[in-house]
Tab-separated table of C-alpha atoms in Angstrom:
chain	number	residue	atom	x	y	z
A	1	MET	CA	-50.968	20.042	15.384
A	2	ARG	CA	-47.853	22.179	14.950
A	3	THR	CA	-47.144	21.897	18.705
A	4	THR	CA	-47.339	18.077	18.501
A	5	ASN	CA	-44.831	18.032	15.617
A	6	LEU	CA	-42.447	20.272	17.528
A	7	TRP	CA	-42.592	17.938	20.534
A	8	ARG	CA	-41.912	14.947	18.282
A	9	HIS	CA	-38.933	16.776	16.791
A	10	ALA	CA	-37.572	17.606	20.232
A	11	ILE	CA	-37.914	13.986	21.385
A	12	MET	CA	-36.068	12.719	18.294
A	13	LEU	CA	-33.234	15.188	18.862
A	14	ALA	CA	-32.939	14.060	22.472
A	15	LEU	CA	-32.824	10.385	21.475
A	16	CYS	CA	-30.162	11.105	18.841
A	17	SER	CA	-28.109	12.996	21.388
A	18	MET	CA	-28.321	10.082	23.850
A	19	THR	CA	-27.254	7.638	21.109
A	20	LEU	CA	-24.280	9.739	20.122
A	21	THR	CA	-23.177	10.123	23.708
A	22	SER	CA	-23.385	6.392	24.435
A	23	CYS	CA	-21.459	5.549	21.265
A	24	GLY	CA	-18.682	7.978	22.024
A	25	ASP	CA	-17.755	6.932	25.551
A	26	ASP	CA	-14.549	5.204	24.416
A	27	GLU	CA	-12.009	7.492	22.772
A	28	ASN	CA	-11.457	4.847	20.083
A	29	ASP	CA	-15.186	4.601	19.273
A	30	ASP	CA	-17.153	6.894	17.038
A	31	PRO	CA	-20.854	7.247	16.144
A	32	VAL	CA	-20.126	6.952	12.420
A	33	PRO	CA	-21.671	3.666	11.141
A	34	LYS	CA	-18.960	1.085	10.492
A	35	PRO	CA	-19.081	-1.436	7.633
A	36	ASP	CA	-19.248	-5.114	8.467
A	37	PRO	CA	-15.678	-6.464	8.471
A	38	ILE	CA	-14.719	-9.081	5.910
A	39	THR	CA	-12.182	-11.893	6.028
A	40	LEU	CA	-9.433	-11.570	3.436
A	41	ARG	CA	-8.180	-14.869	2.038
A	42	CYS	CA	-5.677	-14.428	-0.762
A	43	ALA	CA	-4.194	-17.054	-3.046
A	44	ARG	CA	-0.487	-16.951	-3.811
A	45	PRO	CA	0.369	-16.746	-7.526
A	46	ASP	CA	3.000	-19.151	-8.783
A	47	TYR	CA	6.581	-18.049	-8.262
A	48	LEU	CA	8.601	-17.256	-11.378
A	49	SER	CA	11.114	-19.481	-13.108
A	50	ALA	CA	13.821	-18.717	-15.651
A	51	GLY	CA	12.337	-17.850	-19.030
A	52	ASP	CA	8.977	-16.667	-17.670
A	53	LYS	CA	7.387	-13.658	-19.362
A	54	VAL	CA	6.895	-10.471	-17.309
A	55	ALA	CA	4.691	-7.602	-18.486
A	56	LEU	CA	5.660	-3.940	-18.094
A	57	ILE	CA	2.620	-1.662	-17.958
A	58	SER	CA	1.795	1.933	-16.949
A	59	PRO	CA	-1.540	2.131	-15.054
A	60	SER	CA	-1.009	5.682	-13.737
A	61	TYR	CA	1.325	8.417	-15.008
A	62	TYR	CA	3.587	7.892	-17.981
A	63	THR	CA	7.281	7.245	-17.657
A	64	ASP	CA	10.022	7.861	-20.166
A	65	MET	CA	10.439	4.948	-22.582
A	66	GLU	CA	14.142	4.916	-21.772
A	67	ASN	CA	13.242	3.734	-18.261
A	68	VAL	CA	11.047	1.003	-19.710
A	69	THR	CA	13.650	-0.304	-22.162
A	70	LYS	CA	16.361	-0.266	-19.468
A	71	THR	CA	14.051	-2.209	-17.149
A	72	ALA	CA	13.425	-4.720	-19.928
A	73	ASP	CA	17.204	-5.206	-20.119
A	74	VAL	CA	17.328	-5.765	-16.346
A	75	LEU	CA	14.636	-8.449	-16.611
A	76	ARG	CA	16.582	-10.185	-19.363
A	77	GLY	CA	19.624	-10.136	-17.104
A	78	TRP	CA	17.522	-11.906	-14.467
A	79	GLY	CA	16.695	-14.652	-16.967
A	80	LEU	CA	13.138	-13.408	-17.581
A	81	GLU	CA	11.413	-12.370	-20.800
A	82	PRO	CA	10.022	-8.806	-20.779
A	83	ALA	CA	6.816	-7.896	-22.622
A	84	ILE	CA	5.998	-4.191	-22.939
A	85	GLY	CA	2.317	-3.248	-22.882
A	86	PRO	CA	0.884	-2.146	-26.255
A	87	ASN	CA	-0.046	1.306	-24.909
A	88	VAL	CA	3.105	1.970	-22.868
A	89	GLY	CA	4.694	5.208	-24.048
A	90	LYS	CA	1.425	7.011	-24.714
A	91	VAL	CA	0.699	10.303	-22.973
A	92	TYR	CA	-2.752	11.707	-22.264
A	93	GLU	CA	-3.400	15.227	-21.008
A	94	GLY	CA	0.280	15.733	-20.266
A	95	LYS	CA	0.580	13.209	-17.413
A	96	TYR	CA	-1.455	10.033	-17.774
A	97	ALA	CA	0.023	6.987	-19.504
A	98	GLY	CA	-2.864	7.000	-21.951
A	99	THR	CA	-6.609	7.272	-21.505
A	100	VAL	CA	-8.483	5.242	-18.919
A	101	GLU	CA	-9.447	2.797	-21.665
A	102	GLU	CA	-5.843	2.439	-22.875
A	103	ARG	CA	-4.490	1.849	-19.379
A	104	LEU	CA	-7.250	-0.667	-18.665
A	105	SER	CA	-6.532	-2.387	-21.966
A	106	ASP	CA	-2.903	-2.979	-20.977
A	107	ILE	CA	-3.906	-4.402	-17.584
A	108	ARG	CA	-6.341	-6.796	-19.250
A	109	TRP	CA	-3.770	-7.696	-21.893
A	110	ALA	CA	-1.349	-8.720	-19.127
A	111	LEU	CA	-4.012	-10.546	-17.109
A	112	ASN	CA	-5.411	-12.495	-20.047
A	113	ASP	CA	-2.167	-13.600	-21.696
A	114	PRO	CA	-1.487	-17.074	-20.240
A	115	ASP	CA	2.228	-16.756	-21.014
A	116	ILE	CA	2.607	-13.672	-18.799
A	117	LYS	CA	3.398	-14.771	-15.236
A	118	ALA	CA	3.927	-11.401	-13.519
A	119	ILE	CA	3.213	-7.699	-14.036
A	120	ILE	CA	5.573	-4.887	-13.075
A	121	CYS	CA	4.206	-1.346	-13.103
A	122	ASN	CA	6.432	1.313	-14.633
A	123	ARG	CA	5.428	4.190	-12.382
A	124	GLY	CA	2.918	5.500	-9.861
A	125	GLY	CA	1.838	9.128	-9.785
A	126	TYR	CA	-1.953	9.225	-10.058
A	127	GLY	CA	-4.757	7.565	-11.964
A	128	THR	CA	-5.515	4.098	-10.581
A	129	ILE	CA	-8.561	5.366	-8.662
A	130	GLN	CA	-10.130	5.884	-12.098
A	131	LEU	CA	-9.904	2.125	-12.707
A	132	ILE	CA	-11.616	0.818	-9.562
A	133	ASN	CA	-15.117	0.306	-10.951
A	134	ARG	CA	-13.779	-0.931	-14.282
A	135	LEU	CA	-11.870	-3.988	-13.045
A	136	GLY	CA	-13.922	-6.869	-11.692
A	137	TYR	CA	-12.795	-9.318	-9.028
A	138	ASP	CA	-13.497	-12.223	-11.389
A	139	GLU	CA	-11.045	-11.057	-14.029
A	140	LEU	CA	-8.385	-10.284	-11.414
A	141	LYS	CA	-8.499	-13.773	-9.917
A	142	ALA	CA	-9.210	-15.777	-13.075
A	143	SER	CA	-5.486	-16.224	-13.676
A	144	PRO	CA	-3.598	-15.185	-10.507
A	145	LYS	CA	-0.259	-13.560	-11.263
A	146	TRP	CA	2.060	-11.273	-9.338
A	147	LEU	CA	1.607	-7.521	-9.700
A	148	VAL	CA	4.463	-5.299	-8.482
A	149	GLY	CA	4.427	-1.583	-7.675
A	150	PHE	CA	3.932	1.017	-4.950
A	151	SER	CA	2.687	4.579	-4.438
A	152	ASP	CA	-0.422	5.007	-6.653
A	153	ILE	CA	-0.293	1.267	-7.417
A	154	THR	CA	-1.593	0.843	-3.838
A	155	THR	CA	-5.093	0.937	-5.353
A	156	LEU	CA	-4.359	-2.127	-7.486
A	157	HIS	CA	-2.980	-3.943	-4.435
A	158	GLY	CA	-6.281	-3.182	-2.711
A	159	LEU	CA	-8.313	-4.514	-5.629
A	160	LEU	CA	-6.218	-7.689	-5.770
A	161	SER	CA	-6.425	-8.277	-2.013
A	162	ARG	CA	-10.210	-7.889	-2.157
A	163	ALA	CA	-10.305	-10.232	-5.162
A	164	GLY	CA	-8.274	-12.796	-3.224
A	165	VAL	CA	-4.861	-12.546	-4.904
A	166	MET	CA	-1.510	-11.708	-3.267
A	167	SER	CA	0.708	-9.023	-4.806
A	168	ILE	CA	4.032	-7.310	-4.132
A	169	HIS	CA	4.493	-3.770	-2.836
A	170	GLY	CA	7.853	-3.164	-4.473
A	171	THR	CA	10.008	-1.094	-6.760
A	172	MET	CA	9.072	-0.128	-10.332
A	173	SER	CA	10.696	0.688	-13.669
A	174	SER	CA	11.496	4.239	-12.582
A	175	PHE	CA	13.963	2.647	-10.115
A	176	LEU	CA	14.838	-0.666	-11.799
A	177	ALA	CA	16.158	1.268	-14.789
A	178	LYS	CA	19.134	2.296	-12.639
A	179	GLY	CA	20.552	-1.187	-13.066
A	180	GLY	CA	18.591	-3.625	-10.922
A	181	THR	CA	21.633	-4.700	-8.877
A	182	ASP	CA	20.791	-2.852	-5.638
A	183	GLN	CA	19.254	-4.791	-2.739
A	184	THR	CA	15.855	-3.139	-3.137
A	185	SER	CA	15.645	-4.582	-6.652
A	186	THR	CA	17.259	-7.967	-6.037
A	187	LEU	CA	15.106	-8.689	-2.992
A	188	MET	CA	12.021	-7.964	-5.095
A	189	ARG	CA	13.377	-10.294	-7.806
A	190	ASP	CA	13.996	-12.995	-5.212
A	191	MET	CA	10.479	-12.636	-3.788
A	192	LEU	CA	9.024	-13.125	-7.274
A	193	MET	CA	11.065	-16.326	-7.527
A	194	GLY	CA	10.022	-17.729	-4.158
A	195	ILE	CA	12.917	-16.595	-1.963
A	196	VAL	CA	11.020	-14.688	0.711
A	197	PRO	CA	13.020	-12.895	3.418
A	198	ARG	CA	12.480	-12.726	7.118
A	199	TYR	CA	13.036	-9.107	8.072
A	200	GLU	CA	14.942	-8.066	11.192
A	201	VAL	CA	14.231	-4.396	11.969
A	202	PRO	CA	16.214	-2.267	14.452
A	203	ALA	CA	14.566	-0.939	17.605
A	204	HIS	CA	12.752	2.382	17.212
A	205	PRO	CA	11.881	4.798	20.033
A	206	GLN	CA	8.237	4.969	18.913
A	207	ASN	CA	7.700	1.215	18.621
A	208	ILE	CA	4.891	-0.354	20.650
A	209	GLN	CA	5.846	-3.834	21.770
A	210	GLY	CA	3.795	-6.947	21.159
A	211	GLN	CA	3.143	-9.848	18.801
A	212	ALA	CA	0.446	-10.131	16.160
A	213	SER	CA	-0.564	-12.154	13.120
A	214	GLY	CA	-2.879	-11.093	10.322
A	215	VAL	CA	-3.211	-10.328	6.629
A	216	LEU	CA	-0.862	-7.592	5.399
A	217	VAL	CA	-2.637	-4.737	3.594
A	218	GLY	CA	-2.090	-1.041	2.915
A	219	GLY	CA	0.508	1.062	1.167
A	220	ASN	CA	0.475	4.762	0.416
A	221	LEU	CA	-1.820	6.413	2.978
A	222	CYS	CA	-3.275	9.170	0.794
A	223	THR	CA	-3.920	6.636	-1.972
A	224	PHE	CA	-5.823	3.976	-0.046
A	225	VAL	CA	-7.840	6.144	2.371
A	226	PRO	CA	-9.931	7.688	-0.469
A	227	ASN	CA	-10.780	4.113	-1.510
A	228	LEU	CA	-12.768	3.452	1.682
A	229	GLY	CA	-16.153	2.048	0.760
A	230	SER	CA	-15.041	1.117	-2.758
A	231	GLU	CA	-14.155	-2.231	-4.314
A	232	ALA	CA	-10.505	-1.469	-3.469
A	233	ASP	CA	-11.180	-0.885	0.242
A	234	ILE	CA	-8.830	-3.139	2.196
A	235	ALA	CA	-9.405	-1.357	5.519
A	236	CYS	CA	-12.757	-3.139	5.864
A	237	GLY	CA	-10.897	-6.409	6.436
A	238	LYS	CA	-10.751	-7.863	9.925
A	239	ASP	CA	-7.610	-9.143	11.628
A	240	ILE	CA	-5.361	-7.069	9.369
A	241	ILE	CA	-1.787	-5.882	9.698
A	242	LEU	CA	-1.835	-2.375	8.243
A	243	PHE	CA	1.216	-0.986	6.441
A	244	VAL	CA	1.396	2.801	5.939
A	245	GLU	CA	3.908	5.048	4.135
A	246	GLU	CA	3.814	8.609	2.784
A	247	VAL	CA	5.817	11.194	0.869
A	248	GLU	CA	5.728	14.980	0.984
A	249	GLU	CA	2.588	15.248	3.090
A	250	SER	CA	2.012	17.603	6.008
A	251	MET	CA	1.712	16.162	9.487
A	252	HIS	CA	-1.830	17.455	9.741
A	253	ASN	CA	-2.893	15.669	6.557
A	254	ILE	CA	-1.322	12.421	7.766
A	255	ASP	CA	-3.247	12.882	11.011
A	256	ARG	CA	-6.425	13.598	9.012
A	257	GLN	CA	-6.117	10.426	6.933
A	258	MET	CA	-5.468	8.304	10.034
A	259	ARG	CA	-8.470	9.891	11.784
A	260	ILE	CA	-10.625	8.921	8.798
A	261	LEU	CA	-9.474	5.326	9.247
A	262	GLN	CA	-10.245	5.623	12.942
A	263	LEU	CA	-13.745	7.003	12.329
A	264	ASN	CA	-14.444	4.169	9.893
A	265	GLY	CA	-13.456	1.564	12.473
A	266	ALA	CA	-10.408	0.425	10.499
A	267	LEU	CA	-7.868	0.960	13.282
A	268	ALA	CA	-9.993	-1.066	15.678
A	269	ARG	CA	-9.818	-3.976	13.213
A	270	CYS	CA	-6.018	-3.947	13.046
A	271	ARG	CA	-4.013	-6.618	14.828
A	272	GLY	CA	-0.841	-4.607	14.287
A	273	ILE	CA	0.525	-1.653	12.313
A	274	ILE	CA	3.751	-1.210	10.343
A	275	LEU	CA	4.904	2.354	9.742
A	276	GLY	CA	7.144	2.641	6.696
A	277	GLU	CA	8.987	5.640	5.318
A	278	PHE	CA	7.544	9.143	5.779
A	279	THR	CA	9.758	10.800	3.197
A	280	ASP	CA	10.072	14.605	3.253
A	281	CYS	CA	6.904	14.959	5.325
A	282	GLY	CA	5.980	18.106	7.210
A	283	THR	CA	7.159	19.354	10.582
A	284	GLU	CA	4.516	21.988	11.307
A	285	PHE	CA	3.845	20.523	14.766
A	286	THR	CA	6.372	20.116	17.554
A	287	TYR	CA	6.244	16.317	17.532
A	288	ASP	CA	9.716	14.876	17.139
A	289	SER	CA	8.530	12.893	14.111
A	290	VAL	CA	5.491	11.577	12.271
A	291	GLU	CA	5.993	8.340	14.184
A	292	ALA	CA	5.778	10.211	17.502
A	293	MET	CA	2.471	11.757	16.423
A	294	LEU	CA	1.053	8.397	15.345
A	295	HIS	CA	2.341	6.671	18.500
A	296	GLU	CA	0.121	9.004	20.521
A	297	MET	CA	-2.903	8.043	18.400
A	298	LEU	CA	-2.234	4.303	18.256
A	299	GLU	CA	-1.099	3.543	21.815
A	300	PRO	CA	-4.650	3.250	23.243
A	301	TYR	CA	-5.399	0.348	20.886
A	302	GLY	CA	-2.959	-1.931	22.675
A	303	ILE	CA	-1.600	-3.451	19.459
A	304	PRO	CA	2.038	-3.728	18.328
A	305	VAL	CA	3.375	-0.930	16.142
A	306	LEU	CA	6.578	-1.424	14.153
A	307	CYS	CA	8.201	1.863	13.143
A	308	GLY	CA	10.927	2.628	10.632
A	309	PHE	CA	10.390	-0.213	8.185
A	310	PRO	CA	12.287	0.873	5.027
A	311	ALA	CA	9.542	0.672	2.431
A	312	GLY	CA	7.927	3.511	0.541
A	313	HIS	CA	9.396	6.533	-1.234
A	314	GLY	CA	12.790	6.481	0.460
A	315	ASP	CA	16.109	5.325	-0.944
A	316	VAL	CA	15.488	1.752	0.231
A	317	ASN	CA	12.100	0.258	-0.652
A	318	LEU	CA	12.020	-3.337	0.556
A	319	PRO	CA	9.395	-5.621	-0.990
A	320	LEU	CA	6.301	-6.612	0.978
A	321	MET	CA	3.891	-9.391	0.042
A	322	MET	CA	0.442	-7.809	0.231
A	323	GLY	CA	-2.534	-10.019	1.047
A	324	ALA	CA	-0.193	-12.532	2.672
A	325	PRO	CA	-0.551	-13.750	6.257
A	326	VAL	CA	2.293	-12.316	8.312
A	327	THR	CA	3.579	-12.422	11.872
A	328	MET	CA	5.159	-9.394	13.501
A	329	ASP	CA	7.070	-9.410	16.782
A	330	VAL	CA	8.049	-6.051	18.257
A	331	ARG	CA	10.468	-6.242	21.172
A	332	ALA	CA	12.610	-3.821	23.133
A	333	ASP	CA	15.691	-4.825	21.134
A	334	GLY	CA	14.072	-4.723	17.673
A	335	ALA	CA	11.379	-6.373	15.611
A	336	THR	CA	10.807	-9.158	13.105
A	337	LEU	CA	8.401	-9.470	10.199
A	338	GLN	CA	7.782	-12.897	8.720
A	339	PHE	CA	5.579	-13.921	5.788
A	340	ASP	CA	3.631	-17.061	6.620
A	341	VAL	CA	3.631	-18.459	3.094
A	342	ASP	CA	5.059	-21.484	1.314
A	343	ALA	CA	8.489	-20.308	0.158
A	344	ASN	CA	12.229	-20.548	0.678
A	345	GLN	CA	12.566	-18.481	3.849
A	346	GLU	CA	16.174	-19.169	4.764
A	347	LYS	CA	17.184	-15.592	3.944
A	348	GLU	CA	17.340	-13.204	6.900
A	349	VAL	CA	17.542	-9.513	6.017
A	350	ARG	CA	18.730	-7.019	8.621
A	351	THR	CA	17.066	-3.854	7.402
A	352	GLY	CA	19.333	-1.619	9.465
A	353	ASP	CA	22.244	-2.637	7.259
A	354	LEU	CA	20.448	-1.534	4.084
A	355	ILE	CA	19.815	2.127	4.810
A	356	ALA	CA	21.327	4.107	1.932
A	357	PRO	CA	22.690	7.675	2.069
A	358	PRO	CA	19.985	10.291	1.457
A	359	THR	CA	19.130	10.970	-2.181
A	360	PRO	CA	18.393	14.584	-3.205
A	361	ILE	CA	14.673	15.360	-3.102
A	362	VAL	CA	14.426	16.097	-6.836
A	363	THR	CA	15.808	12.650	-7.694
A	364	ARG	CA	13.383	10.988	-5.290
A	365	LEU	CA	10.399	12.781	-6.779
A	366	ILE	CA	11.357	11.769	-10.304
A	367	MET	CA	11.803	8.168	-9.163
A	368	SER	CA	8.460	7.992	-7.334
A	369	GLY	CA	6.364	9.999	-9.756
A	370	LYS	CA	3.980	10.972	-6.943
A	371	ARG	CA	4.921	14.617	-6.642
A	372	GLU	CA	6.829	15.323	-9.828
A	373	GLN	CA	7.091	19.083	-10.402
């Protein structure tokens, strides 16, 4: 009897080995089971008009109230009415902007108030992953309104895209408090009001040429990769244009996160990829840049890759409409990114003209909140 069981075990091992070998013939394939892809269809919230109320909330780490009050002044200068979340200003365990319940309460307050037309997050940092199973798709799409933020707010963009609502990957109070007159801020303001730019991006040595259309998803790499398999997983979408940015990560960890996407089949579902800012990232390998490392990984997919788009934790953080259908065209002489939405799209923005002088690392970390020391 024992001999029969051993033979059965040996046969099963052999069959498993054959299956793994057949699944791994293509370097882009992997034996890890892949989730069924979904189609993302996101509704566009109404654009803002003068006098509209905009909520300021803190879903992640806290930010100084001075930043919040200065941002409220900026919104008033734009002709909008600021509304500060009831729990903004609270601090929990030294970093969080309140408990999970308090941060959730402010999100629901902003979602449920019919007079509030948009939500701007005060800061990223960490904490939105704690909210994933607490926010339902139904409440997110019951009253579609713009949500703005980046870094750790990537999780909320994922939840909204899965719920079927567009959002804006853009600057927050930690930056708006500086005055709101820079192009990063005013372009975000314009996008909220229905003036949506067509971006012209300079040529980059690591670009991969081609054209593609799809739904724009993504954000901060180390924020959205841990969300795979959750309600905030946007990488399970098919026909996606994936946007990726990072700050203060090693090259090997960026490679690791991208390999996780690869093993989950996400890269094979991409129609194109946009690489944003990789601010203060590691140089432990001899690649010329993070983009050079990722070029090597992405080239076999035969999809266009647009490098050097100024969005993320750098000095220029141009707004992107997440969940929106977009068209990207990467050519030898540069690239274009267009949002295929109903809007005033007469404005052409040459991103190469907007690159600001480098900001000291300490200032950038305070502004982003992701790696504050």
